Every structure is written in structure tokens, then in C-alpha cells.
Amino acid sequence: MNGLVTSVNLTLPAWVEDAAYGEGLYRTDDAKMRLAVELARRNVEARTGGPFGAAIFEAATGELISAGVNRVVPLNNSTAHAEMMAFMLAQVRLGKFRLDGGVHAFVLATSAQPCAMCYGGVVWAGVRRMIVAARKEDVETHTHFDEGPMPEDWAAGLRARGIEVTLDVLRADAVEVLKEYTRLGGADY
């Protein structure tokens, strides 16, 4: 190996912008989650990453701030999870390293319960609310992913920090994406 790498370029597939920004405002939990699950589905179908999608919205208006899909394998980066991509892109767009504070609050919609890494990311990114589709047991049952060690009552831990958590929104739809990923022979990591 020669030379020290001093930069990282994390990108979403080209199709994400068209898929994410055509809807307008996402006013309901179902609308927000439909986008997250659709991003996951398209990522699987296009073979551009793992079966996970996430999006961040401005809480009061439902405006889409950022979208993310899992890009671990194509980018050779274990941190390129859908939630982490959405956090980073929202932070760049808004010009701040935390999404809380100020007059706006932000909501994360994620097609699956956060893994151990993304759980920490939820806390540090500063979202005030999280909407979840599939659960950890769904991910581990229908794929070969290990979601890492999580607190037994992880949602209560977030609530104790002032982050509202809503579970099982379009859960069956998200589970179908996980199953499709496995049927298509998606990479395990």
C-alpha cells in the first residue's frame, strides 16, 4: 500500500434524486415511510446497495431535506448506511453538524430499525422524531445481516433523550424488500 488516503467521497446512485424529489411535501407518517421503503426497494432492484432507505424531513411542513440508501458494498465503506447517508447529506444541505436547535425540528423515516451504529447516529445527528418500518428481528430473519448489540429497550432510550419513536409503519412493505434482497442474492456484510 502506498500513500495515505486523505478524503472520502460518499455518493448516492443517480436515480435517487428523481425517486425522492418528485413527490412534494410528505405530510403523513405513511407518506414519509413510503419514500424510505421505495428508496430501499429501488436500491435492491438497481443493485446499487443494500435493502435500506432513509429520509429526513422538516417536521412542521413535511419538506424532504435529504434521502439516503445503503451504499456499503459499492463504496467499500462500512459506515455508508442509509441513515448515516441521510444524516450527512442533511447536515451539508443545512450547513450544521446537528439537526436540532433553531426553529426547525427534523424527522427521520427509516425502512428498518437502526443498527448499533445508526442508533448512535440518531442521537448525535439531532433528529427529534424517528419513524421505523421493519424491526431488527425482521432484518436478521430475512437477511444474513448482524445488526449489532442494541439495548433491550432501545426505543425507550431514545425517548429518554427527547426523541419520539414510532414503530411498525409499513412494516410488511419493508419486510418484502428485505426478502427480495435475499432472493436476488444480495451481499451479506
Short mmCIF file of N, CA and C in Angstrom, two decimals:
data_model
loop_
_atom_site.label_atom_id
_atom_site.label_comp_id
_atom_site.label_asym_id
_atom_site.label_seq_id
_atom_site.Cartn_x
_atom_site.Cartn_y
_atom_site.Cartn_z
N MET A 1 0.84 -1.18 0.00
CA MET A 1 0.00 0.00 0.00
C MET A 1 0.88 1.24 0.00
N ASN A 2 0.53 2.14 -0.86
CA ASN A 2 1.28 3.39 -0.96
C ASN A 2 0.39 4.57 -0.64
N GLY A 3 0.90 5.50 0.11
CA GLY A 3 0.21 6.77 0.35
C GLY A 3 -0.93 6.70 1.33
N LEU A 4 -1.15 7.79 1.95
CA LEU A 4 -2.22 7.95 2.91
C LEU A 4 -3.44 8.54 2.20
N VAL A 5 -4.59 7.94 2.39
CA VAL A 5 -5.83 8.48 1.82
C VAL A 5 -6.30 9.60 2.73
N THR A 6 -6.61 10.75 2.16
CA THR A 6 -6.98 11.92 2.97
C THR A 6 -8.37 12.47 2.67
N SER A 7 -9.15 11.74 1.87
CA SER A 7 -10.52 12.20 1.63
C SER A 7 -11.40 10.99 1.31
N VAL A 8 -12.69 11.18 1.50
CA VAL A 8 -13.69 10.16 1.22
C VAL A 8 -14.81 10.81 0.44
N ASN A 9 -15.28 10.14 -0.59
CA ASN A 9 -16.38 10.65 -1.38
C ASN A 9 -17.54 9.66 -1.28
N LEU A 10 -18.59 10.04 -0.58
CA LEU A 10 -19.77 9.19 -0.44
C LEU A 10 -20.87 9.73 -1.33
N THR A 11 -21.38 8.90 -2.22
CA THR A 11 -22.38 9.35 -3.17
C THR A 11 -23.59 8.41 -3.16
N LEU A 12 -24.72 8.97 -3.54
CA LEU A 12 -25.92 8.18 -3.76
C LEU A 12 -26.00 7.85 -5.24
N PRO A 13 -26.72 6.78 -5.59
CA PRO A 13 -26.92 6.48 -7.02
C PRO A 13 -27.67 7.63 -7.70
N ALA A 14 -27.45 7.79 -8.98
CA ALA A 14 -28.05 8.88 -9.74
C ALA A 14 -29.58 8.85 -9.70
N TRP A 15 -30.18 7.68 -9.60
CA TRP A 15 -31.63 7.55 -9.63
C TRP A 15 -32.31 8.13 -8.38
N VAL A 16 -31.58 8.34 -7.28
CA VAL A 16 -32.20 8.76 -6.02
C VAL A 16 -32.88 10.12 -6.14
N GLU A 17 -32.25 11.06 -6.81
CA GLU A 17 -32.84 12.40 -6.88
C GLU A 17 -34.21 12.37 -7.54
N ASP A 18 -34.35 11.65 -8.65
CA ASP A 18 -35.65 11.56 -9.31
C ASP A 18 -36.66 10.83 -8.44
N ALA A 19 -36.24 9.77 -7.78
CA ALA A 19 -37.15 8.98 -6.94
C ALA A 19 -37.60 9.77 -5.72
N ALA A 20 -36.74 10.59 -5.17
CA ALA A 20 -37.03 11.24 -3.89
C ALA A 20 -37.70 12.59 -4.01
N TYR A 21 -37.41 13.34 -5.03
CA TYR A 21 -37.85 14.73 -5.03
C TYR A 21 -39.04 15.02 -5.93
N GLY A 22 -39.73 13.99 -6.39
CA GLY A 22 -40.87 14.21 -7.26
C GLY A 22 -42.19 14.38 -6.52
N GLU A 23 -42.24 14.04 -5.25
CA GLU A 23 -43.50 13.95 -4.50
C GLU A 23 -44.00 15.29 -3.96
N GLY A 24 -43.15 16.20 -3.64
CA GLY A 24 -43.58 17.43 -2.98
C GLY A 24 -43.43 17.31 -1.48
N LEU A 25 -44.47 17.64 -0.73
CA LEU A 25 -44.42 17.56 0.72
C LEU A 25 -44.92 16.19 1.20
N TYR A 26 -44.30 15.70 2.26
CA TYR A 26 -44.64 14.41 2.85
C TYR A 26 -45.26 14.69 4.21
N ARG A 27 -46.56 14.80 4.25
CA ARG A 27 -47.24 15.29 5.46
C ARG A 27 -47.57 14.20 6.48
N THR A 28 -47.71 12.95 6.05
CA THR A 28 -48.11 11.88 6.97
C THR A 28 -46.95 10.91 7.21
N ASP A 29 -47.05 10.14 8.29
CA ASP A 29 -46.04 9.11 8.54
C ASP A 29 -46.00 8.11 7.41
N ASP A 30 -47.18 7.72 6.90
CA ASP A 30 -47.21 6.76 5.80
C ASP A 30 -46.51 7.31 4.55
N ALA A 31 -46.71 8.57 4.24
CA ALA A 31 -46.06 9.17 3.07
C ALA A 31 -44.55 9.20 3.25
N LYS A 32 -44.10 9.57 4.43
CA LYS A 32 -42.66 9.58 4.70
C LYS A 32 -42.08 8.18 4.57
N MET A 33 -42.78 7.21 5.15
CA MET A 33 -42.26 5.84 5.12
C MET A 33 -42.35 5.24 3.72
N ARG A 34 -43.38 5.59 2.96
CA ARG A 34 -43.45 5.08 1.58
C ARG A 34 -42.19 5.47 0.82
N LEU A 35 -41.72 6.70 1.05
CA LEU A 35 -40.48 7.12 0.38
C LEU A 35 -39.30 6.29 0.86
N ALA A 36 -39.13 6.11 2.16
CA ALA A 36 -37.99 5.34 2.69
C ALA A 36 -38.00 3.92 2.15
N VAL A 37 -39.15 3.28 2.14
CA VAL A 37 -39.25 1.90 1.65
C VAL A 37 -39.03 1.85 0.14
N GLU A 38 -39.56 2.82 -0.58
CA GLU A 38 -39.34 2.87 -2.03
C GLU A 38 -37.86 3.06 -2.36
N LEU A 39 -37.17 3.88 -1.61
CA LEU A 39 -35.73 4.03 -1.81
C LEU A 39 -35.01 2.70 -1.59
N ALA A 40 -35.39 1.98 -0.54
CA ALA A 40 -34.79 0.67 -0.28
C ALA A 40 -35.07 -0.29 -1.43
N ARG A 41 -36.32 -0.31 -1.88
CA ARG A 41 -36.72 -1.21 -2.98
C ARG A 41 -35.93 -0.90 -4.25
N ARG A 42 -35.86 0.38 -4.59
CA ARG A 42 -35.13 0.76 -5.81
C ARG A 42 -33.65 0.43 -5.69
N ASN A 43 -33.09 0.57 -4.49
CA ASN A 43 -31.68 0.25 -4.28
C ASN A 43 -31.43 -1.24 -4.55
N VAL A 44 -32.35 -2.07 -4.11
CA VAL A 44 -32.24 -3.52 -4.34
C VAL A 44 -32.40 -3.82 -5.83
N GLU A 45 -33.45 -3.29 -6.44
CA GLU A 45 -33.72 -3.56 -7.85
C GLU A 45 -32.59 -3.09 -8.76
N ALA A 46 -32.01 -1.94 -8.45
CA ALA A 46 -30.92 -1.38 -9.27
C ALA A 46 -29.57 -1.99 -8.91
N ARG A 47 -29.55 -2.78 -7.83
CA ARG A 47 -28.31 -3.41 -7.34
C ARG A 47 -27.23 -2.35 -7.06
N THR A 48 -27.68 -1.27 -6.40
CA THR A 48 -26.77 -0.18 -6.06
C THR A 48 -26.46 -0.12 -4.57
N GLY A 49 -26.86 -1.17 -3.84
CA GLY A 49 -26.56 -1.23 -2.41
C GLY A 49 -27.53 -2.13 -1.68
N GLY A 50 -27.49 -2.05 -0.36
CA GLY A 50 -28.30 -2.91 0.49
C GLY A 50 -29.75 -2.49 0.57
N PRO A 51 -30.58 -3.30 1.26
CA PRO A 51 -32.04 -3.13 1.26
C PRO A 51 -32.57 -2.13 2.29
N PHE A 52 -31.94 -0.97 2.36
CA PHE A 52 -32.32 0.01 3.37
C PHE A 52 -32.43 1.40 2.75
N GLY A 53 -33.46 2.13 3.16
CA GLY A 53 -33.66 3.50 2.72
C GLY A 53 -34.02 4.37 3.90
N ALA A 54 -33.69 5.64 3.82
CA ALA A 54 -34.00 6.59 4.89
C ALA A 54 -34.18 7.97 4.29
N ALA A 55 -34.93 8.80 5.00
CA ALA A 55 -35.12 10.18 4.55
C ALA A 55 -35.34 11.07 5.77
N ILE A 56 -34.93 12.31 5.64
CA ILE A 56 -35.11 13.30 6.70
C ILE A 56 -36.02 14.39 6.18
N PHE A 57 -36.98 14.76 7.02
CA PHE A 57 -38.00 15.73 6.67
C PHE A 57 -38.04 16.85 7.71
N GLU A 58 -38.43 18.03 7.27
CA GLU A 58 -38.72 19.11 8.21
C GLU A 58 -40.06 18.75 8.86
N ALA A 59 -40.10 18.75 10.18
CA ALA A 59 -41.25 18.22 10.92
C ALA A 59 -42.54 18.98 10.64
N ALA A 60 -42.50 20.29 10.66
CA ALA A 60 -43.73 21.08 10.55
C ALA A 60 -44.34 21.04 9.15
N THR A 61 -43.51 21.01 8.12
CA THR A 61 -44.02 21.12 6.75
C THR A 61 -44.04 19.81 5.98
N GLY A 62 -43.20 18.84 6.38
CA GLY A 62 -43.07 17.62 5.60
C GLY A 62 -42.13 17.76 4.42
N GLU A 63 -41.39 18.86 4.36
CA GLU A 63 -40.43 19.05 3.26
C GLU A 63 -39.30 18.03 3.38
N LEU A 64 -38.98 17.39 2.27
CA LEU A 64 -37.86 16.46 2.22
C LEU A 64 -36.56 17.24 2.27
N ILE A 65 -35.73 16.92 3.24
CA ILE A 65 -34.43 17.59 3.40
C ILE A 65 -33.32 16.76 2.76
N SER A 66 -33.34 15.44 2.98
CA SER A 66 -32.33 14.57 2.38
C SER A 66 -32.87 13.15 2.31
N ALA A 67 -32.23 12.37 1.48
CA ALA A 67 -32.56 10.96 1.33
C ALA A 67 -31.27 10.16 1.38
N GLY A 68 -31.38 8.91 1.79
CA GLY A 68 -30.21 8.04 1.83
C GLY A 68 -30.58 6.61 1.53
N VAL A 69 -29.66 5.91 0.92
CA VAL A 69 -29.78 4.46 0.72
C VAL A 69 -28.47 3.83 1.16
N ASN A 70 -28.54 2.56 1.46
CA ASN A 70 -27.35 1.84 1.90
C ASN A 70 -26.38 1.69 0.72
N ARG A 71 -25.11 2.11 0.94
CA ARG A 71 -24.09 2.08 -0.11
C ARG A 71 -22.81 1.39 0.35
N VAL A 72 -22.91 0.55 1.38
CA VAL A 72 -21.74 -0.08 1.99
C VAL A 72 -20.87 -0.80 0.97
N VAL A 73 -21.45 -1.74 0.23
CA VAL A 73 -20.66 -2.56 -0.68
C VAL A 73 -20.12 -1.76 -1.87
N PRO A 74 -20.96 -0.99 -2.59
CA PRO A 74 -20.41 -0.27 -3.75
C PRO A 74 -19.35 0.78 -3.40
N LEU A 75 -19.43 1.34 -2.19
CA LEU A 75 -18.47 2.38 -1.81
C LEU A 75 -17.34 1.85 -0.93
N ASN A 76 -17.38 0.54 -0.61
CA ASN A 76 -16.38 -0.05 0.28
C ASN A 76 -16.25 0.76 1.56
N ASN A 77 -17.41 1.02 2.18
CA ASN A 77 -17.42 1.86 3.37
C ASN A 77 -18.48 1.34 4.34
N SER A 78 -18.04 0.79 5.46
CA SER A 78 -18.96 0.18 6.41
C SER A 78 -19.88 1.19 7.09
N THR A 79 -19.60 2.48 6.96
CA THR A 79 -20.46 3.49 7.57
C THR A 79 -21.52 4.05 6.61
N ALA A 80 -21.54 3.60 5.38
CA ALA A 80 -22.43 4.16 4.36
C ALA A 80 -23.83 3.53 4.44
N HIS A 81 -24.40 3.53 5.65
CA HIS A 81 -25.76 3.04 5.85
C HIS A 81 -26.74 4.12 5.43
N ALA A 82 -27.96 3.73 5.14
CA ALA A 82 -28.97 4.68 4.65
C ALA A 82 -29.15 5.85 5.60
N GLU A 83 -29.27 5.57 6.91
CA GLU A 83 -29.48 6.64 7.88
C GLU A 83 -28.28 7.58 7.92
N MET A 84 -27.08 7.01 7.93
CA MET A 84 -25.87 7.83 8.01
C MET A 84 -25.74 8.71 6.76
N MET A 85 -26.06 8.15 5.60
CA MET A 85 -26.02 8.95 4.37
C MET A 85 -27.03 10.10 4.47
N ALA A 86 -28.24 9.81 4.94
CA ALA A 86 -29.26 10.85 5.07
C ALA A 86 -28.82 11.92 6.07
N PHE A 87 -28.24 11.51 7.21
CA PHE A 87 -27.76 12.49 8.19
C PHE A 87 -26.71 13.41 7.57
N MET A 88 -25.71 12.80 6.93
CA MET A 88 -24.61 13.60 6.38
C MET A 88 -25.11 14.57 5.32
N LEU A 89 -25.99 14.11 4.44
CA LEU A 89 -26.48 14.98 3.38
C LEU A 89 -27.36 16.09 3.93
N ALA A 90 -28.17 15.80 4.95
CA ALA A 90 -28.98 16.86 5.59
C ALA A 90 -28.07 17.89 6.24
N GLN A 91 -27.04 17.45 6.91
CA GLN A 91 -26.13 18.36 7.60
C GLN A 91 -25.40 19.26 6.60
N VAL A 92 -24.99 18.70 5.48
CA VAL A 92 -24.35 19.51 4.44
C VAL A 92 -25.35 20.52 3.88
N ARG A 93 -26.55 20.04 3.55
CA ARG A 93 -27.56 20.94 2.97
C ARG A 93 -27.89 22.09 3.91
N LEU A 94 -28.03 21.79 5.21
CA LEU A 94 -28.43 22.81 6.17
C LEU A 94 -27.25 23.59 6.75
N GLY A 95 -26.03 23.13 6.49
CA GLY A 95 -24.85 23.82 6.96
C GLY A 95 -24.66 23.77 8.47
N LYS A 96 -25.05 22.63 9.07
CA LYS A 96 -24.84 22.48 10.51
C LYS A 96 -24.64 21.01 10.86
N PHE A 97 -23.83 20.77 11.88
CA PHE A 97 -23.47 19.40 12.21
C PHE A 97 -24.49 18.70 13.09
N ARG A 98 -25.46 19.42 13.62
CA ARG A 98 -26.58 18.83 14.37
C ARG A 98 -27.87 19.41 13.80
N LEU A 99 -28.89 18.57 13.76
CA LEU A 99 -30.15 18.99 13.17
C LEU A 99 -31.12 19.57 14.19
N ASP A 100 -30.77 19.54 15.47
CA ASP A 100 -31.64 20.15 16.46
C ASP A 100 -31.17 21.57 16.75
N GLY A 101 -31.94 22.28 17.53
CA GLY A 101 -31.63 23.68 17.77
C GLY A 101 -32.26 24.53 16.69
N GLY A 102 -32.45 25.77 16.97
CA GLY A 102 -33.08 26.65 16.00
C GLY A 102 -34.59 26.45 15.98
N VAL A 103 -35.24 26.96 14.95
CA VAL A 103 -36.69 26.93 14.88
C VAL A 103 -37.26 25.68 14.23
N HIS A 104 -36.42 24.88 13.57
CA HIS A 104 -36.90 23.70 12.85
C HIS A 104 -36.57 22.42 13.61
N ALA A 105 -37.49 21.48 13.54
CA ALA A 105 -37.25 20.13 14.06
C ALA A 105 -37.30 19.19 12.86
N PHE A 106 -36.57 18.07 12.97
CA PHE A 106 -36.45 17.16 11.84
C PHE A 106 -36.83 15.74 12.23
N VAL A 107 -37.39 15.03 11.25
CA VAL A 107 -37.90 13.67 11.40
C VAL A 107 -37.10 12.75 10.49
N LEU A 108 -36.70 11.60 11.02
CA LEU A 108 -36.06 10.56 10.23
C LEU A 108 -37.07 9.45 9.99
N ALA A 109 -37.27 9.07 8.74
CA ALA A 109 -38.04 7.87 8.39
C ALA A 109 -37.04 6.85 7.88
N THR A 110 -37.04 5.66 8.46
CA THR A 110 -36.09 4.63 8.07
C THR A 110 -36.79 3.31 7.84
N SER A 111 -36.41 2.64 6.76
CA SER A 111 -37.10 1.41 6.37
C SER A 111 -36.84 0.26 7.33
N ALA A 112 -35.86 0.40 8.21
CA ALA A 112 -35.59 -0.64 9.21
C ALA A 112 -35.04 0.00 10.48
N GLN A 113 -35.29 -0.68 11.59
CA GLN A 113 -34.75 -0.24 12.88
C GLN A 113 -33.26 -0.01 12.74
N PRO A 114 -32.75 1.07 13.28
CA PRO A 114 -31.32 1.34 13.16
C PRO A 114 -30.46 0.23 13.78
N CYS A 115 -29.34 -0.03 13.14
CA CYS A 115 -28.33 -0.94 13.69
C CYS A 115 -27.64 -0.23 14.86
N ALA A 116 -26.68 -0.88 15.44
CA ALA A 116 -25.97 -0.29 16.58
C ALA A 116 -25.32 1.05 16.21
N MET A 117 -24.70 1.13 15.04
CA MET A 117 -24.03 2.37 14.63
C MET A 117 -25.05 3.48 14.39
N CYS A 118 -26.10 3.17 13.65
CA CYS A 118 -27.08 4.19 13.30
C CYS A 118 -27.90 4.64 14.51
N TYR A 119 -28.05 3.76 15.49
CA TYR A 119 -28.70 4.12 16.76
C TYR A 119 -27.95 5.30 17.39
N GLY A 120 -26.64 5.18 17.46
CA GLY A 120 -25.83 6.30 17.96
C GLY A 120 -25.95 7.51 17.07
N GLY A 121 -26.00 7.30 15.76
CA GLY A 121 -26.15 8.40 14.83
C GLY A 121 -27.45 9.17 15.03
N VAL A 122 -28.52 8.47 15.38
CA VAL A 122 -29.80 9.13 15.64
C VAL A 122 -29.63 10.12 16.79
N VAL A 123 -28.95 9.69 17.84
CA VAL A 123 -28.74 10.56 19.00
C VAL A 123 -27.89 11.76 18.60
N TRP A 124 -26.78 11.54 17.93
CA TRP A 124 -25.83 12.62 17.67
C TRP A 124 -26.25 13.52 16.51
N ALA A 125 -27.08 13.03 15.59
CA ALA A 125 -27.50 13.87 14.47
C ALA A 125 -28.47 14.95 14.89
N GLY A 126 -29.24 14.69 15.94
CA GLY A 126 -30.15 15.71 16.43
C GLY A 126 -31.55 15.67 15.86
N VAL A 127 -31.99 14.52 15.31
CA VAL A 127 -33.39 14.44 14.89
C VAL A 127 -34.26 14.40 16.14
N ARG A 128 -35.47 14.89 16.04
CA ARG A 128 -36.38 14.93 17.19
C ARG A 128 -37.41 13.81 17.13
N ARG A 129 -37.52 13.15 15.97
CA ARG A 129 -38.51 12.09 15.82
C ARG A 129 -37.99 11.07 14.82
N MET A 130 -38.30 9.79 15.08
CA MET A 130 -37.90 8.73 14.16
C MET A 130 -39.10 7.83 13.91
N ILE A 131 -39.32 7.51 12.63
CA ILE A 131 -40.38 6.60 12.20
C ILE A 131 -39.67 5.37 11.64
N VAL A 132 -40.06 4.18 12.10
CA VAL A 132 -39.38 2.93 11.73
C VAL A 132 -40.37 1.96 11.10
N ALA A 133 -39.93 1.26 10.06
CA ALA A 133 -40.75 0.22 9.42
C ALA A 133 -40.37 -1.14 10.00
N ALA A 134 -39.42 -1.85 9.38
CA ALA A 134 -39.04 -3.19 9.82
C ALA A 134 -38.28 -3.14 11.14
N ARG A 135 -38.35 -4.21 11.87
CA ARG A 135 -37.65 -4.33 13.15
C ARG A 135 -36.34 -5.11 12.97
N LYS A 136 -35.50 -5.04 13.98
CA LYS A 136 -34.22 -5.77 13.98
C LYS A 136 -34.44 -7.24 13.69
N GLU A 137 -35.44 -7.84 14.33
CA GLU A 137 -35.70 -9.27 14.11
C GLU A 137 -36.11 -9.56 12.67
N ASP A 138 -36.78 -8.61 12.01
CA ASP A 138 -37.12 -8.79 10.60
C ASP A 138 -35.85 -8.81 9.75
N VAL A 139 -34.96 -7.87 10.02
CA VAL A 139 -33.71 -7.79 9.26
C VAL A 139 -32.91 -9.07 9.45
N GLU A 140 -32.75 -9.49 10.68
CA GLU A 140 -31.91 -10.67 10.96
C GLU A 140 -32.57 -11.97 10.53
N THR A 141 -33.90 -12.01 10.45
CA THR A 141 -34.61 -13.21 9.99
C THR A 141 -34.56 -13.34 8.46
N HIS A 142 -34.71 -12.23 7.76
CA HIS A 142 -34.87 -12.29 6.30
C HIS A 142 -33.60 -11.96 5.52
N THR A 143 -32.53 -11.62 6.21
CA THR A 143 -31.23 -11.43 5.57
C THR A 143 -30.20 -12.11 6.46
N HIS A 144 -28.95 -11.98 6.13
CA HIS A 144 -27.88 -12.51 6.97
C HIS A 144 -27.12 -11.39 7.68
N PHE A 145 -27.76 -10.24 7.82
CA PHE A 145 -27.11 -9.10 8.48
C PHE A 145 -27.11 -9.28 9.99
N ASP A 146 -26.04 -8.84 10.62
CA ASP A 146 -25.94 -8.76 12.07
C ASP A 146 -26.06 -7.29 12.42
N GLU A 147 -27.13 -6.92 13.08
CA GLU A 147 -27.40 -5.51 13.36
C GLU A 147 -26.64 -4.98 14.57
N GLY A 148 -25.87 -5.84 15.22
CA GLY A 148 -25.02 -5.39 16.32
C GLY A 148 -25.77 -5.36 17.65
N PRO A 149 -25.01 -5.12 18.71
CA PRO A 149 -25.62 -5.11 20.05
C PRO A 149 -26.46 -3.86 20.25
N MET A 150 -27.68 -4.07 20.64
CA MET A 150 -28.60 -2.95 20.90
C MET A 150 -29.16 -3.09 22.30
N PRO A 151 -29.45 -1.98 22.96
CA PRO A 151 -30.12 -2.06 24.25
C PRO A 151 -31.46 -2.79 24.11
N GLU A 152 -31.85 -3.52 25.13
CA GLU A 152 -33.11 -4.26 25.10
C GLU A 152 -34.28 -3.35 24.72
N ASP A 153 -34.41 -2.23 25.40
CA ASP A 153 -35.48 -1.28 25.10
C ASP A 153 -34.88 -0.02 24.48
N TRP A 154 -34.35 -0.18 23.27
CA TRP A 154 -33.66 0.89 22.57
C TRP A 154 -34.56 2.10 22.34
N ALA A 155 -35.85 1.85 22.03
CA ALA A 155 -36.75 2.98 21.76
C ALA A 155 -36.94 3.83 23.01
N ALA A 156 -37.02 3.19 24.18
CA ALA A 156 -37.15 3.94 25.43
C ALA A 156 -35.90 4.78 25.68
N GLY A 157 -34.74 4.27 25.30
CA GLY A 157 -33.51 5.03 25.44
C GLY A 157 -33.53 6.31 24.61
N LEU A 158 -34.08 6.22 23.40
CA LEU A 158 -34.20 7.42 22.57
C LEU A 158 -35.24 8.37 23.13
N ARG A 159 -36.36 7.81 23.57
CA ARG A 159 -37.42 8.66 24.15
C ARG A 159 -36.89 9.41 25.37
N ALA A 160 -36.05 8.75 26.17
CA ALA A 160 -35.47 9.40 27.36
C ALA A 160 -34.60 10.60 26.97
N ARG A 161 -34.11 10.60 25.73
CA ARG A 161 -33.29 11.71 25.22
C ARG A 161 -34.13 12.73 24.45
N GLY A 162 -35.45 12.57 24.50
CA GLY A 162 -36.34 13.53 23.84
C GLY A 162 -36.59 13.24 22.38
N ILE A 163 -36.32 12.03 21.94
CA ILE A 163 -36.55 11.65 20.54
C ILE A 163 -37.78 10.75 20.50
N GLU A 164 -38.81 11.22 19.85
CA GLU A 164 -40.04 10.44 19.71
C GLU A 164 -39.79 9.29 18.73
N VAL A 165 -40.33 8.11 19.03
CA VAL A 165 -40.14 6.93 18.17
C VAL A 165 -41.51 6.34 17.84
N THR A 166 -41.77 6.13 16.55
CA THR A 166 -42.98 5.47 16.07
C THR A 166 -42.56 4.23 15.31
N LEU A 167 -43.06 3.08 15.72
CA LEU A 167 -42.64 1.79 15.16
C LEU A 167 -43.69 1.19 14.22
N ASP A 168 -43.21 0.31 13.35
CA ASP A 168 -44.03 -0.58 12.52
C ASP A 168 -44.86 0.12 11.44
N VAL A 169 -44.45 1.30 11.00
CA VAL A 169 -45.14 1.99 9.92
C VAL A 169 -44.74 1.32 8.60
N LEU A 170 -45.68 0.73 7.92
CA LEU A 170 -45.47 -0.01 6.67
C LEU A 170 -44.45 -1.14 6.84
N ARG A 171 -44.48 -1.77 7.99
CA ARG A 171 -43.52 -2.83 8.32
C ARG A 171 -43.55 -3.96 7.28
N ALA A 172 -44.73 -4.42 6.90
CA ALA A 172 -44.83 -5.53 5.94
C ALA A 172 -44.18 -5.17 4.60
N ASP A 173 -44.35 -3.94 4.16
CA ASP A 173 -43.73 -3.50 2.90
C ASP A 173 -42.21 -3.54 2.99
N ALA A 174 -41.68 -3.09 4.12
CA ALA A 174 -40.22 -3.09 4.31
C ALA A 174 -39.69 -4.51 4.39
N VAL A 175 -40.44 -5.41 5.03
CA VAL A 175 -40.01 -6.82 5.12
C VAL A 175 -39.94 -7.43 3.72
N GLU A 176 -40.86 -7.08 2.85
CA GLU A 176 -40.83 -7.60 1.48
C GLU A 176 -39.54 -7.18 0.76
N VAL A 177 -39.06 -5.98 1.00
CA VAL A 177 -37.80 -5.52 0.40
C VAL A 177 -36.64 -6.37 0.92
N LEU A 178 -36.62 -6.65 2.22
CA LEU A 178 -35.57 -7.50 2.79
C LEU A 178 -35.58 -8.88 2.14
N LYS A 179 -36.76 -9.45 1.99
CA LYS A 179 -36.89 -10.78 1.38
C LYS A 179 -36.41 -10.76 -0.07
N GLU A 180 -36.76 -9.71 -0.80
CA GLU A 180 -36.35 -9.59 -2.20
C GLU A 180 -34.83 -9.50 -2.32
N TYR A 181 -34.21 -8.75 -1.44
CA TYR A 181 -32.76 -8.63 -1.43
C TYR A 181 -32.11 -10.01 -1.29
N THR A 182 -32.62 -10.81 -0.39
CA THR A 182 -32.08 -12.15 -0.18
C THR A 182 -32.37 -13.04 -1.39
N ARG A 183 -33.59 -12.96 -1.95
CA ARG A 183 -33.94 -13.75 -3.14
C ARG A 183 -33.00 -13.44 -4.30
N LEU A 184 -32.60 -12.18 -4.42
CA LEU A 184 -31.72 -11.77 -5.53
C LEU A 184 -30.25 -12.05 -5.24
N GLY A 185 -29.95 -12.61 -4.08
CA GLY A 185 -28.56 -12.95 -3.76
C GLY A 185 -27.73 -11.76 -3.35
N GLY A 186 -28.34 -10.78 -2.70
CA GLY A 186 -27.61 -9.60 -2.24
C GLY A 186 -26.48 -9.97 -1.30
N ALA A 187 -25.42 -9.17 -1.31
CA ALA A 187 -24.24 -9.42 -0.49
C ALA A 187 -24.57 -9.33 1.00
N ASP A 188 -23.96 -10.20 1.78
CA ASP A 188 -24.07 -10.16 3.23
C ASP A 188 -22.82 -9.47 3.77
N TYR A 189 -23.00 -8.62 4.74
CA TYR A 189 -21.88 -7.93 5.34
C TYR A 189 -22.22 -7.53 6.75
#
